[in-house]
Coordinates of C-alpha atoms in Angstrom, one line a residue:
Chain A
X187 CA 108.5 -35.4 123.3
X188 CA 107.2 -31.8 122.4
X189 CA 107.6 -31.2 126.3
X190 CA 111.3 -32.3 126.2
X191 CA 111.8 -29.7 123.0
X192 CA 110.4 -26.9 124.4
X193 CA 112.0 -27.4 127.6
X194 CA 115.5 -27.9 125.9
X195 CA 114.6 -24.9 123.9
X196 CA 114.9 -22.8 127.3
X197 CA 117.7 -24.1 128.7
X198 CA 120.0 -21.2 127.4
X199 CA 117.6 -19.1 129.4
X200 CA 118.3 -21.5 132.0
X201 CA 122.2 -21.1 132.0
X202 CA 121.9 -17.2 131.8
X203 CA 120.2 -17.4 135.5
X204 CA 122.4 -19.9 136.6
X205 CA 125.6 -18.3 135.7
X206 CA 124.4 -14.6 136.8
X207 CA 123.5 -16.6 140.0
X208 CA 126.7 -18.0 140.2
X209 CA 128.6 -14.4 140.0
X210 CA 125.4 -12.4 141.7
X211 CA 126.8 -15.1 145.0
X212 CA 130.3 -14.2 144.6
X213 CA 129.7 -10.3 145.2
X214 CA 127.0 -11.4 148.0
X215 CA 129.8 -13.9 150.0
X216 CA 132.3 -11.1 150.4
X217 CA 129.7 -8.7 151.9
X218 CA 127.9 -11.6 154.2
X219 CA 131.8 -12.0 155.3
X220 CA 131.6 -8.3 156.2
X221 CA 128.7 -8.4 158.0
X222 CA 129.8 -11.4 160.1
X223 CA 132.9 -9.8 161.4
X224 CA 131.0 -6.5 162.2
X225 CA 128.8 -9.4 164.4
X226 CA 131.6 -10.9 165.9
X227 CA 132.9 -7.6 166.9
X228 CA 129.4 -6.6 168.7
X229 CA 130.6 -2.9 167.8
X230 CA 127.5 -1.7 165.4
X231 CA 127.4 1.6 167.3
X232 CA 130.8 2.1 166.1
X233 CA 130.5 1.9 162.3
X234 CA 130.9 4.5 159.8
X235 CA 127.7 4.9 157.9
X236 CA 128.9 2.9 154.5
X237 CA 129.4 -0.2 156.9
X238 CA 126.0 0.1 159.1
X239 CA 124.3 0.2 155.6
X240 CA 126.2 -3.1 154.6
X241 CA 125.2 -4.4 158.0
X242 CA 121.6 -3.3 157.8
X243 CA 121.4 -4.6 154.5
X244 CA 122.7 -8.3 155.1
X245 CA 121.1 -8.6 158.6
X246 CA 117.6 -8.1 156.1
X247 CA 119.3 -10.6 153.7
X248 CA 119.9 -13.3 156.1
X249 CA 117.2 -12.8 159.1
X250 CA 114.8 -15.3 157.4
X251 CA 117.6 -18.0 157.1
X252 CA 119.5 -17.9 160.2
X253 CA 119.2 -16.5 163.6
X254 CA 123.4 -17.2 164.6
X255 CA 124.5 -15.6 161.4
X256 CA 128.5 -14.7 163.0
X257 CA 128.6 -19.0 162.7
X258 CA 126.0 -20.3 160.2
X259 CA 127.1 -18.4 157.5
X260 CA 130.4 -20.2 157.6
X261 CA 128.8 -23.0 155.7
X262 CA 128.3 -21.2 152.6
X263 CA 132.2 -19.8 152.0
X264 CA 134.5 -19.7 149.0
X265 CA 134.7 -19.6 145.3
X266 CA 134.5 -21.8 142.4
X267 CA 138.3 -22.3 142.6
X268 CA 137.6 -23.8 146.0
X269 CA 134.9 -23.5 148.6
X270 CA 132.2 -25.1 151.0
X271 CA 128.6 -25.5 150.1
X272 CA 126.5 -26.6 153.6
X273 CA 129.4 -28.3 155.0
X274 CA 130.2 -29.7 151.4
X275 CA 133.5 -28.9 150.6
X276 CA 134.5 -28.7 147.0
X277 CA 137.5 -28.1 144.7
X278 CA 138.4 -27.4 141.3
X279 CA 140.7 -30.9 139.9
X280 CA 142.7 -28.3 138.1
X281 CA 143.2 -27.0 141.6
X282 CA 144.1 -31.0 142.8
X283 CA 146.0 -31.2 140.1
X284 CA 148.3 -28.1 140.8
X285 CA 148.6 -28.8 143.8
X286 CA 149.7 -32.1 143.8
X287 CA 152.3 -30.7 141.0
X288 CA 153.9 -28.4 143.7
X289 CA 153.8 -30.3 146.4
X290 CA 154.9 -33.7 144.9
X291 CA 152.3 -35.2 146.9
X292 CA 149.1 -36.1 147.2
X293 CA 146.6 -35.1 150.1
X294 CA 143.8 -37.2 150.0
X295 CA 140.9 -35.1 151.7
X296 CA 142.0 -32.1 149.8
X297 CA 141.9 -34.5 146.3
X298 CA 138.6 -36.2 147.2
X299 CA 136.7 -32.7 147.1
X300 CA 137.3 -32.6 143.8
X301 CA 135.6 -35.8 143.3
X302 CA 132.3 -34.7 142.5
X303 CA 132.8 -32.0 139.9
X304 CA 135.4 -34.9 138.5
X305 CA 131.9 -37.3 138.4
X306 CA 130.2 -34.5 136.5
X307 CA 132.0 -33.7 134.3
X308 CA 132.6 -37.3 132.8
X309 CA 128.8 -37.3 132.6
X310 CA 127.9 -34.0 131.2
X311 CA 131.5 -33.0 129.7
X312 CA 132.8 -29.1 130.1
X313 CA 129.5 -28.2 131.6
X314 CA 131.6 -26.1 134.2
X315 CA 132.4 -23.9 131.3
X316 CA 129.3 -23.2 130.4
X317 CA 127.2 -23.0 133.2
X318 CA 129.2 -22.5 136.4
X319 CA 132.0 -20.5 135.7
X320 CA 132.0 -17.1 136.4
X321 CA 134.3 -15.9 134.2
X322 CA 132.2 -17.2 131.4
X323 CA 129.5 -14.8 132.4
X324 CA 131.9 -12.0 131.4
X325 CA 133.4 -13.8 128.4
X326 CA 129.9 -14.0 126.9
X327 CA 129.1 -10.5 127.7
X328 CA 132.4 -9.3 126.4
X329 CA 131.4 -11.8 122.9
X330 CA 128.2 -9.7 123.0
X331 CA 130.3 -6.4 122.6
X332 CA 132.4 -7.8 120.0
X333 CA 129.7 -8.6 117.8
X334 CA 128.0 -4.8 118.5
X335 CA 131.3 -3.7 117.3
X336 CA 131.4 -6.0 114.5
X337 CA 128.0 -4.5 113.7
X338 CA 129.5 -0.8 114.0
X339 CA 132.4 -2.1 111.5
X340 CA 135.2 -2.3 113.7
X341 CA 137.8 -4.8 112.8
X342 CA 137.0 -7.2 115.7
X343 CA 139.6 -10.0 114.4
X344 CA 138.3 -14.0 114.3
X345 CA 141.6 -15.5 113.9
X346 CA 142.0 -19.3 114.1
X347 CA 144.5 -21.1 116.4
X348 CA 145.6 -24.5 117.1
X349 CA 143.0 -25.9 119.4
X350 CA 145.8 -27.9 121.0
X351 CA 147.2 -25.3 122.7
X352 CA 145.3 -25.6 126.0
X353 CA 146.5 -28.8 126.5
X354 CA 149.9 -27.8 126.1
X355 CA 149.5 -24.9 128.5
X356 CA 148.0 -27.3 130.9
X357 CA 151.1 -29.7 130.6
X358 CA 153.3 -27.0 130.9
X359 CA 151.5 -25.4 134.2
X360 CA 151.8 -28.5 135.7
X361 CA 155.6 -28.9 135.2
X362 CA 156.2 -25.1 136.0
X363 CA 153.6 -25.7 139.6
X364 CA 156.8 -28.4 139.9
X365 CA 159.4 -26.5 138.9
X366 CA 158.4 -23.3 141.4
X367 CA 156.6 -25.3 144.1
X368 CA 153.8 -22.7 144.0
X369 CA 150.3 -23.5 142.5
X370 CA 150.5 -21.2 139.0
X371 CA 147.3 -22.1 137.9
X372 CA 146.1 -19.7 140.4
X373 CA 147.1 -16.5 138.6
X374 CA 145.9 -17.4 135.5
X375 CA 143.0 -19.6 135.8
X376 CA 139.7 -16.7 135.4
X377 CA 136.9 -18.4 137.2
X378 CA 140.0 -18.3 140.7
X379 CA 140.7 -14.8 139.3
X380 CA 137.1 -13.6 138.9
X381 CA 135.9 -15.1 141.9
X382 CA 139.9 -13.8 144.1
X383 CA 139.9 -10.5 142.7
X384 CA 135.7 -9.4 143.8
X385 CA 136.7 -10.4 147.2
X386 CA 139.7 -8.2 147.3
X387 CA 137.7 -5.5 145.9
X388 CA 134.8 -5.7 148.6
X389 CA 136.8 -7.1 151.5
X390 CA 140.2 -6.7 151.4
X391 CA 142.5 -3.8 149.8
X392 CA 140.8 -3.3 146.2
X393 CA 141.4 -4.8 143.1
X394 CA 144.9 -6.5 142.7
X395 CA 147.0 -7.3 139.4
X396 CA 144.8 -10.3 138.4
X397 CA 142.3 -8.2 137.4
X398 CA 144.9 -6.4 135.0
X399 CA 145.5 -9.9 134.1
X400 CA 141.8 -10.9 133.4
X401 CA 140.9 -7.3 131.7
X402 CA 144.1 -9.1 129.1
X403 CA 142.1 -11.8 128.2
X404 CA 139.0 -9.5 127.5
X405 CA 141.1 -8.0 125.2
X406 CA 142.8 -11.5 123.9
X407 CA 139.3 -12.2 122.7
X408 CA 138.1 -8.9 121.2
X409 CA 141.5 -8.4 119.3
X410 CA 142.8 -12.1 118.5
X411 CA 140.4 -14.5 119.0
X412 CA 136.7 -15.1 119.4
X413 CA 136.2 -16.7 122.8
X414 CA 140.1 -17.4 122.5
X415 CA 141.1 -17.5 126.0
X416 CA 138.8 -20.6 126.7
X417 CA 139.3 -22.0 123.4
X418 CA 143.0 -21.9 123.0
X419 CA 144.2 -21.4 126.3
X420 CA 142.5 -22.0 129.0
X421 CA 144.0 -25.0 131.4
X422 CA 140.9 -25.7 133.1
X423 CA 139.0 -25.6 129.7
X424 CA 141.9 -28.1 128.6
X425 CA 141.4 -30.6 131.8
X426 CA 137.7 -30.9 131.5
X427 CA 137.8 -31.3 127.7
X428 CA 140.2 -34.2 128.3
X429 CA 137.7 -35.9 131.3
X430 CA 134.5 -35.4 129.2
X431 CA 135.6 -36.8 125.7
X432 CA 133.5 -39.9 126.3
X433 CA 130.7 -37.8 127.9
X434 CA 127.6 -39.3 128.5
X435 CA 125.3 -36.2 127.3
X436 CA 125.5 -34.6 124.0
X437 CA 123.9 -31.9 121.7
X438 CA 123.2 -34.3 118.3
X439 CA 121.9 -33.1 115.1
X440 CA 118.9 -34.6 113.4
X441 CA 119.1 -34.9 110.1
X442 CA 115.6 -35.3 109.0
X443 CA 114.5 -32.2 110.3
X444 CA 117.7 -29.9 109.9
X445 CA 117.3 -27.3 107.4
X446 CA 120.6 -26.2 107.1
X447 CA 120.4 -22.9 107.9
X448 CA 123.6 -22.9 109.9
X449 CA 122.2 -20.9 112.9
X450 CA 124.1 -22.8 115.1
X451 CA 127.5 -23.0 113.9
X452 CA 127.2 -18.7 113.7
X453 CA 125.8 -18.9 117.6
X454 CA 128.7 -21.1 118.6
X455 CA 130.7 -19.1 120.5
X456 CA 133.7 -21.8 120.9
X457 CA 133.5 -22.1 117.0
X458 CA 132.2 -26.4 116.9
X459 CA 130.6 -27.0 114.1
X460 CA 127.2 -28.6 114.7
X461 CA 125.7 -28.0 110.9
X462 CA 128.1 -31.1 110.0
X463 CA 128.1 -32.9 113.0
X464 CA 131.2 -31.9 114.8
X465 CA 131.1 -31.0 118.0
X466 CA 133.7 -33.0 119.6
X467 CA 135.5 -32.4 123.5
X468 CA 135.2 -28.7 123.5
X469 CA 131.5 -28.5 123.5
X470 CA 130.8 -26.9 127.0
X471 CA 126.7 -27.9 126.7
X472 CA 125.7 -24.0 126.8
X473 CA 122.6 -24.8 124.6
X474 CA 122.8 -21.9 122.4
X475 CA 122.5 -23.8 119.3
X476 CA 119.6 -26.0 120.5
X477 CA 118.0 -22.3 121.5
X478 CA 118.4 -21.0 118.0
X479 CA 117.5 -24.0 115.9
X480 CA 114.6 -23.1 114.1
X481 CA 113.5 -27.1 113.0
X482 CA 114.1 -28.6 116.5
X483 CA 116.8 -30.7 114.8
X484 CA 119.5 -29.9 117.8
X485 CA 119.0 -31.9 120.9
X486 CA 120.8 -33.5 124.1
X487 CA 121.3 -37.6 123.5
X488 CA 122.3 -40.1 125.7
X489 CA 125.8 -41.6 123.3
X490 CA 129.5 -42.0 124.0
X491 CA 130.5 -41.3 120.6
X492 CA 129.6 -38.4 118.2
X493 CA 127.7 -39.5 114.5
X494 CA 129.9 -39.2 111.9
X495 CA 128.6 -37.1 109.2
X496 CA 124.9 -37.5 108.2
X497 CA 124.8 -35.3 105.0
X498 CA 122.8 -32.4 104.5
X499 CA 119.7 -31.9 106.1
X500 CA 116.5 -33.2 104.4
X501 CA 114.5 -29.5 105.2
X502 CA 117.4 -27.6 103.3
X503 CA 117.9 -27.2 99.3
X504 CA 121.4 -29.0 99.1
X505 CA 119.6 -32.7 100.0
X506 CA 116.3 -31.8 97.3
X507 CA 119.0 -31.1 94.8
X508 CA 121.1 -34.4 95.9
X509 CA 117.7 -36.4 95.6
X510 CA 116.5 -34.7 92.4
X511 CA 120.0 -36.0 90.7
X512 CA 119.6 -39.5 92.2
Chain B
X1287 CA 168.6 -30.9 104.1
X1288 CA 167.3 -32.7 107.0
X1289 CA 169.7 -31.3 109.5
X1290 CA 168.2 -27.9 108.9
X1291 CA 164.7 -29.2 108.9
X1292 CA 165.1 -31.0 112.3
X1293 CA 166.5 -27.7 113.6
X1294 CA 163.1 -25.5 112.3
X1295 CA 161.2 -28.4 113.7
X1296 CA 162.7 -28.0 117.1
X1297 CA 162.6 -24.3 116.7
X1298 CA 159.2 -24.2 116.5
X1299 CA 158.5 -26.5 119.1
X1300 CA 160.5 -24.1 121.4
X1301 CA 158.1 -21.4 120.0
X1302 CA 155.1 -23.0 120.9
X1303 CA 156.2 -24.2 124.0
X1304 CA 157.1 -20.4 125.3
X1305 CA 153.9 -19.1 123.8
X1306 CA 152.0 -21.8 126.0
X1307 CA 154.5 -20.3 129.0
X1308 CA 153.2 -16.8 128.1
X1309 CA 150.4 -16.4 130.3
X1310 CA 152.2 -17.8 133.3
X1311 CA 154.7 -15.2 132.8
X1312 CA 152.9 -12.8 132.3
X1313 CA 150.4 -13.1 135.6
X1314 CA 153.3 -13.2 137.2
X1315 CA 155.0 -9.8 135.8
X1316 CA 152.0 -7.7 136.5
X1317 CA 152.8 -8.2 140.2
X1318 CA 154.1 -4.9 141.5
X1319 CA 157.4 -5.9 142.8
X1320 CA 157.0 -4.6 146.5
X1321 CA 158.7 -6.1 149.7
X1322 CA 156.5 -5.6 153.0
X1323 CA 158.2 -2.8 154.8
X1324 CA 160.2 -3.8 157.5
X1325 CA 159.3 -7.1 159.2
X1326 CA 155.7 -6.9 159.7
X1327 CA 155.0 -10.5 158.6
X1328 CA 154.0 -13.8 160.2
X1329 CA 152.3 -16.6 158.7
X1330 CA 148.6 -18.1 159.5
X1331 CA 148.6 -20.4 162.5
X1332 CA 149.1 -24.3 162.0
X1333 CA 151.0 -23.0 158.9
X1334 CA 153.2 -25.8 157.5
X1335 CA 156.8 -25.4 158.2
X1336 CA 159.0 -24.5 156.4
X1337 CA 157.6 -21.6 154.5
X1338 CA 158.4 -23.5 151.0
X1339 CA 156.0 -26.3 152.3
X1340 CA 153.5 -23.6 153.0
X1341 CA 153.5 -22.2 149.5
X1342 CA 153.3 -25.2 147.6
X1343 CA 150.8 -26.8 150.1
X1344 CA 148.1 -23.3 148.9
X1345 CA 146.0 -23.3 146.5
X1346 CA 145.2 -19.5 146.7
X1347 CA 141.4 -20.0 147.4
X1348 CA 140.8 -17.3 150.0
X1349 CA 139.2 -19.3 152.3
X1350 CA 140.8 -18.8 155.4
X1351 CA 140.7 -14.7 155.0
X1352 CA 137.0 -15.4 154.4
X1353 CA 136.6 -16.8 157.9
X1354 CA 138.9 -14.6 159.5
X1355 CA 136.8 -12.5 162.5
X1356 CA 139.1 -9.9 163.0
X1357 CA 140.5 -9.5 159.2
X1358 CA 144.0 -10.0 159.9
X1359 CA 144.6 -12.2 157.1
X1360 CA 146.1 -10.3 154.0
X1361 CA 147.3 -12.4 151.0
X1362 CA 150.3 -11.6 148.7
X1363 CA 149.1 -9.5 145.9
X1364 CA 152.4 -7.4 146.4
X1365 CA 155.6 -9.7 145.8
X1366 CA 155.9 -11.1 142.6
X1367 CA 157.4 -14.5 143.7
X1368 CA 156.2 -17.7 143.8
X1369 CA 154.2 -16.4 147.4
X1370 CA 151.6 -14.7 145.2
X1371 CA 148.1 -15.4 146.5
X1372 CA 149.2 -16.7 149.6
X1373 CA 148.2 -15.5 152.9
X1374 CA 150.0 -13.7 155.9
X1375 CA 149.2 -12.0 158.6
X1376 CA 150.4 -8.6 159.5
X1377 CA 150.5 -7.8 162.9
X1378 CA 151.2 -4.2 163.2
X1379 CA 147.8 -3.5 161.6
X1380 CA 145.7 -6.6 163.3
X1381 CA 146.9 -9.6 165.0
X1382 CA 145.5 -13.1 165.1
X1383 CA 142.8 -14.1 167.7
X1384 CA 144.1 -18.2 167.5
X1385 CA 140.2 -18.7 166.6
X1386 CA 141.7 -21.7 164.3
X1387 CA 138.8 -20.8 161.8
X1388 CA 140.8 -20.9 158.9
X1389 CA 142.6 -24.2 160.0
X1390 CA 139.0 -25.3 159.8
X1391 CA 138.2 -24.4 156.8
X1392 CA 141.8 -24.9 154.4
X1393 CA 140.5 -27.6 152.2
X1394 CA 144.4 -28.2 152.0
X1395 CA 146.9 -29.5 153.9
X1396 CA 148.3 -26.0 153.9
X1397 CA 147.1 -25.2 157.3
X1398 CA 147.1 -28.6 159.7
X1399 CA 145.2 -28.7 163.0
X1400 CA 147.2 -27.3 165.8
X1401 CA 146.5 -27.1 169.6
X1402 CA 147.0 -23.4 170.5
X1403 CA 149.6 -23.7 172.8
X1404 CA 151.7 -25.4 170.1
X1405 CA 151.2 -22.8 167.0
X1406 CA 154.7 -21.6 165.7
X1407 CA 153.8 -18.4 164.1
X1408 CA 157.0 -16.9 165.2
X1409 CA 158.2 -15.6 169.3
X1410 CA 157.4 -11.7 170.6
X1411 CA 160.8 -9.8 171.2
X1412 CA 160.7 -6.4 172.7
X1413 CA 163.2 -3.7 172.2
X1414 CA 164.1 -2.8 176.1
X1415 CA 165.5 0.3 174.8
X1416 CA 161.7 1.6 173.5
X1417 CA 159.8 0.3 175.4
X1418 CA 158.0 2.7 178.0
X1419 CA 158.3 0.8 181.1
X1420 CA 161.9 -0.5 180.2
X1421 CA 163.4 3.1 179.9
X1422 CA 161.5 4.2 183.3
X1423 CA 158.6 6.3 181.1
X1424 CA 156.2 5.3 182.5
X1425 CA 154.1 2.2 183.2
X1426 CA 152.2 0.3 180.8
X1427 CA 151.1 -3.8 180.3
X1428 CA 149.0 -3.7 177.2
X1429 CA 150.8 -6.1 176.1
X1430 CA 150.5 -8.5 179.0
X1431 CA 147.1 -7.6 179.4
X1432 CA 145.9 -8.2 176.2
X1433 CA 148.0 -11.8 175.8
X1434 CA 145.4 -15.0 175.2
X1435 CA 147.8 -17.1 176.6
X1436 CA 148.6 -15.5 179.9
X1437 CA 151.5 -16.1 181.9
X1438 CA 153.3 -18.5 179.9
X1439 CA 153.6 -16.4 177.1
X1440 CA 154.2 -13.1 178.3
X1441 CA 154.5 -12.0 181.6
X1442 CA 156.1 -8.5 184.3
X1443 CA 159.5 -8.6 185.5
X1444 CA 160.1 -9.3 188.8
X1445 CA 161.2 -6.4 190.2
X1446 CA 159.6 -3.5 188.2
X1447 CA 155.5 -4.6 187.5
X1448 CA 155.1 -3.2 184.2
X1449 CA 158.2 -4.7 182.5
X1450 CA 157.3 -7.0 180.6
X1451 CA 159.6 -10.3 179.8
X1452 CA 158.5 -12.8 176.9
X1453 CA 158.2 -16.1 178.2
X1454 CA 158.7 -19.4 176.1
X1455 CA 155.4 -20.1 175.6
X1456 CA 154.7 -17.1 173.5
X1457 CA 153.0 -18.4 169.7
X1458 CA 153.4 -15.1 167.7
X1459 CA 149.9 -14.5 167.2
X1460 CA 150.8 -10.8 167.3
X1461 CA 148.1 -9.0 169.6
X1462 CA 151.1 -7.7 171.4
X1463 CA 152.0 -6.1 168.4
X1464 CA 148.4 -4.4 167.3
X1465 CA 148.3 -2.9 171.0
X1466 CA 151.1 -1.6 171.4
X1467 CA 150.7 2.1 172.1
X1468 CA 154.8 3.4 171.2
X1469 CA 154.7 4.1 167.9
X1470 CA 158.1 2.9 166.7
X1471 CA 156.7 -1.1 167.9
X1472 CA 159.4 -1.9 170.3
X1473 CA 157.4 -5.3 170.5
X1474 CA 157.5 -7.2 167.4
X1475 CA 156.9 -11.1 166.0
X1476 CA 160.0 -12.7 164.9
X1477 CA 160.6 -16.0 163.6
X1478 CA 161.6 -18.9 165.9
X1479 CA 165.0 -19.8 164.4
X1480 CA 166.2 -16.3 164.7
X1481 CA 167.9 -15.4 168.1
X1482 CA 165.9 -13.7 170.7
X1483 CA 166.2 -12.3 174.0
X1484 CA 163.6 -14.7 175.2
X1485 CA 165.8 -17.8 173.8
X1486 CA 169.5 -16.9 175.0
X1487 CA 168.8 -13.6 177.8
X1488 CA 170.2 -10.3 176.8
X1489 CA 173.4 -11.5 176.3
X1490 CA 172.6 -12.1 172.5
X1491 CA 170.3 -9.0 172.5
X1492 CA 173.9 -7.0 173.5
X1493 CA 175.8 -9.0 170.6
X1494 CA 173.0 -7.2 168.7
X1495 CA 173.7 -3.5 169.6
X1496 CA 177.3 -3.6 168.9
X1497 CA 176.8 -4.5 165.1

């Protein structure tokens, strides 16, 4: 039991690897790319220096792992919008979704590689959010710098929107992917921006308008709303909120040993309230809150359903004062 | 009033609604508006046909310019149409190998298998009145030297060797194109359904000049 705490109480720690892993792979892919076509060409002698020092580099990176690197490295392509993994191929469903929208159709080996994140996430709930997704690497980062600036006393606004939103900007993506036959969850979707727009940078022709697009959201969430582009608007946040309401795995709040400090709710960066026992579809499992509980009283549970309401915590002063009066 | 209520009610549904559009809109106005200059575009080999089917078929993953050996494949982040994030190839700069890597690796049915022989990327037309050996200045045969598919697709006029005469079998793949020493192109990738010289014989290329 102790074991299980402490090792829950890491699992933020955990995420941040995972997720700088995540992006660190996304710069690294467009440069292996590189590399392999310098291969393929069999022209070293004719690189300018920049390029022999990418191909020195990656020929260091990858000698351990593969002696055929112009083929081999084919099996590790893509980004988390859609890409192959040892042969494994695997799509985003908001991708599926999309693309079944514009097409009016549905292609069955391009649906069924969505299959496993679809498993996943009706097991673990918006997990992607929170531990794959590139762009939430940078939206965390970017919530770190609005708190600084909090702390310098800029007016870094917190407004509140409807949380419904996302849904409806999923609905309507779908009927507009329809309407213009072209996927248009592509060009707004960050995690197919993020991972797009650093292989233009490195392999194509520099950064494109999506990145004018993404630097938008940055801004959505320092000026409007705290985390707001996943919270409010997001599509992909929206579709994996929807397939992990009955998750399997949740963070639960113990009451006898929460003290009511309300660490948790202030750590939340997608504004759940754990302190009363609401943490609902949008909880993306990042861990934060377990992290920061000083009592232990946040933990992962195996339930379908969220407890209702469990009063104030027995460590805190509200519950003495409701027990003194009883 | 419940006439006027019903009317805020829908109003504000209509707001909602085009604030959900928004970002859609918006991704899609930050793309420069740019045409590719002139006609230097062909699509991917084993693209789906018609160029609609193609677009709605993408998912705008990247894949296939991942795989690409040579780096021919660019993708749309120019034209602010529905074609954003798709691929094409531009042959002026770099023309396809036909390694059918990126038909591999599509994950959608955006790109179907295709024997080489039988890709439709579009048919080679040369302008007889640029190209070297056509206008007697010289004698050349990149082109038909440099040709994957040989004889069938591109091959030297019978009289003059270094004329060369596009043959049915070309594909489009565009290393024609790339090679071609005369700086104006007089070699370039058109699409099938347009009228070539190697389709109907001069007699449409003549039509042509008189325009």
């Amino acid at each position: 039991m102790i074991v299980a705490s402490v090792i829950q109480h890491h699992l933020n720690k955990l995420r941040w690897l995972v997720l700088s892993g995540v992006f660190a792979l996304l710069v690294l892919l467009p440069f292996l790319y590189l590399y392999q076509t310098y291969e393929a060409a069999h022209a070293y002698d004719l690189l300018p220096p920049t390029e022999k020092a990418i191909s020195d580099s990656m020929e260091w990176l990858t000698k351990p792992f593969t002696r055929d690197p112009e083929n081999d490295l084919n099996s590790f392509k893509g980004t988390t919008w859609s890409g192959t993994l040892y042969g494994l191929k695997l799509s985003d469903p908001l991708a599926v979704i999309g693309q079944v929208a514009a097409t009016l159709s549905v292609y069955w080996p391009f649906a069924l590689t969505a299959l496993i994140p679809v498993l996943l996430t009706l097991l673990l709930g918006r997990f992607y959010c929170g531990w794959i997704c590139p762009a939430t690497l940078l939206y965390e980062l970017n919530d770190n710098l609005g708190t600084w600036l909090r702390k310098a006393g800029l007016p870094v606004s917190q407004r509140r929107l409807n949380r419904r939103l996302k849904y409806l900007v999923l609905v309507v993506g779908v009927l507009l992917s329809a309407i213009t036959g072209s996927v248009v969850f592509a060009s707004i979707y960050p995690p197919a921006l993020v991972g797009r727009e650093i292989y233009y940078a490195i392999a194509v022709s520099g950064f494109g308008a999506g990145a004018v697009f993404f630097i938008l959201t940055l801004l959505f969430d320092l000026m409007v709303a705290r985390r707001g582009f996943c919270r409010y608007v997001c599509p992909g946040g929206a579709l994996y909120s929807l397939l992990g309401r009955f998750r399997l795995v949740r963070i639960q709040r113990k009451v006898e040993t929460c003290n009511d400090c309300a660490k948790c709710n202030v750590v939340c960066q997608f504004d759940l309230d754990p302190l009363h026992d609401d943490f609902g579809q949008e909880c993306n499992n990042c861990t934060a809150c377990i992290a920061v509980c000083p009592t232990d009283a946040l933990s992962f549970k195996l339930t379908i359903k969220d407890q209702t309401f469990q009063g104030p915590g027995h460590l805190g002063h509200l519950y003495r004062k409701q027990q003194g009066a009883s | 009033m419940w006439r006027r209520e019903i009317l805020l009610k829908g109003l504000q549904g209509l707001g909602v609604l085009a604030f959900s559009a928004l970002p859609f809109g918006m991704a899609r106005l930050l793309l420069p508006r740019q045409i590719h200059a002139g006609q230097q575009w062909i699509p991917l080999p084993g693209a789906q046909t018609p160029q609609t089917a193609f677009v709605a078929a993408c998912i705008g993953c990247g894949l296939c310019g991942e795989v690409c050996p040579p780096r021919c494949i660019k993708f749309n982040n120019e034209t602010n149409g529905s074609e954003a994030h798709t691929p094409y190839i531009d042959p002026a700069e770099r023309g396809c190998i036909l390694c059918a890597k990126c038909i591999e690796v599509c994950p959608t049915d955006a790109l179907v298998a295709t024997p080489i022989a039988e890709v439709k990327m579009g048919i080679a037309q040369i302008d007889r009145a640029a190209c070297y050996p056509w206008v007697d200045q010289g004698v050349c045969g990149a082109c038909v030297s440099i040709c994957p598919l040989g004889e069938r697709a591109i091959s030297f006029e019978m009289w003059n060797q270094y004329r060369p005469i596009v043959q049915q079998g070309c594909v489009g793949c565009g290393l024609c194109v790339e090679i071609c020493p005369e700086p104006s192109l007089p070699i370039r990738i058109v699409m099938r359904d347009e009228p070539t010289v190697a389709q109907h014989g001069l007699g449409i290329r003549r039509r042509s000049y008189q325009r």
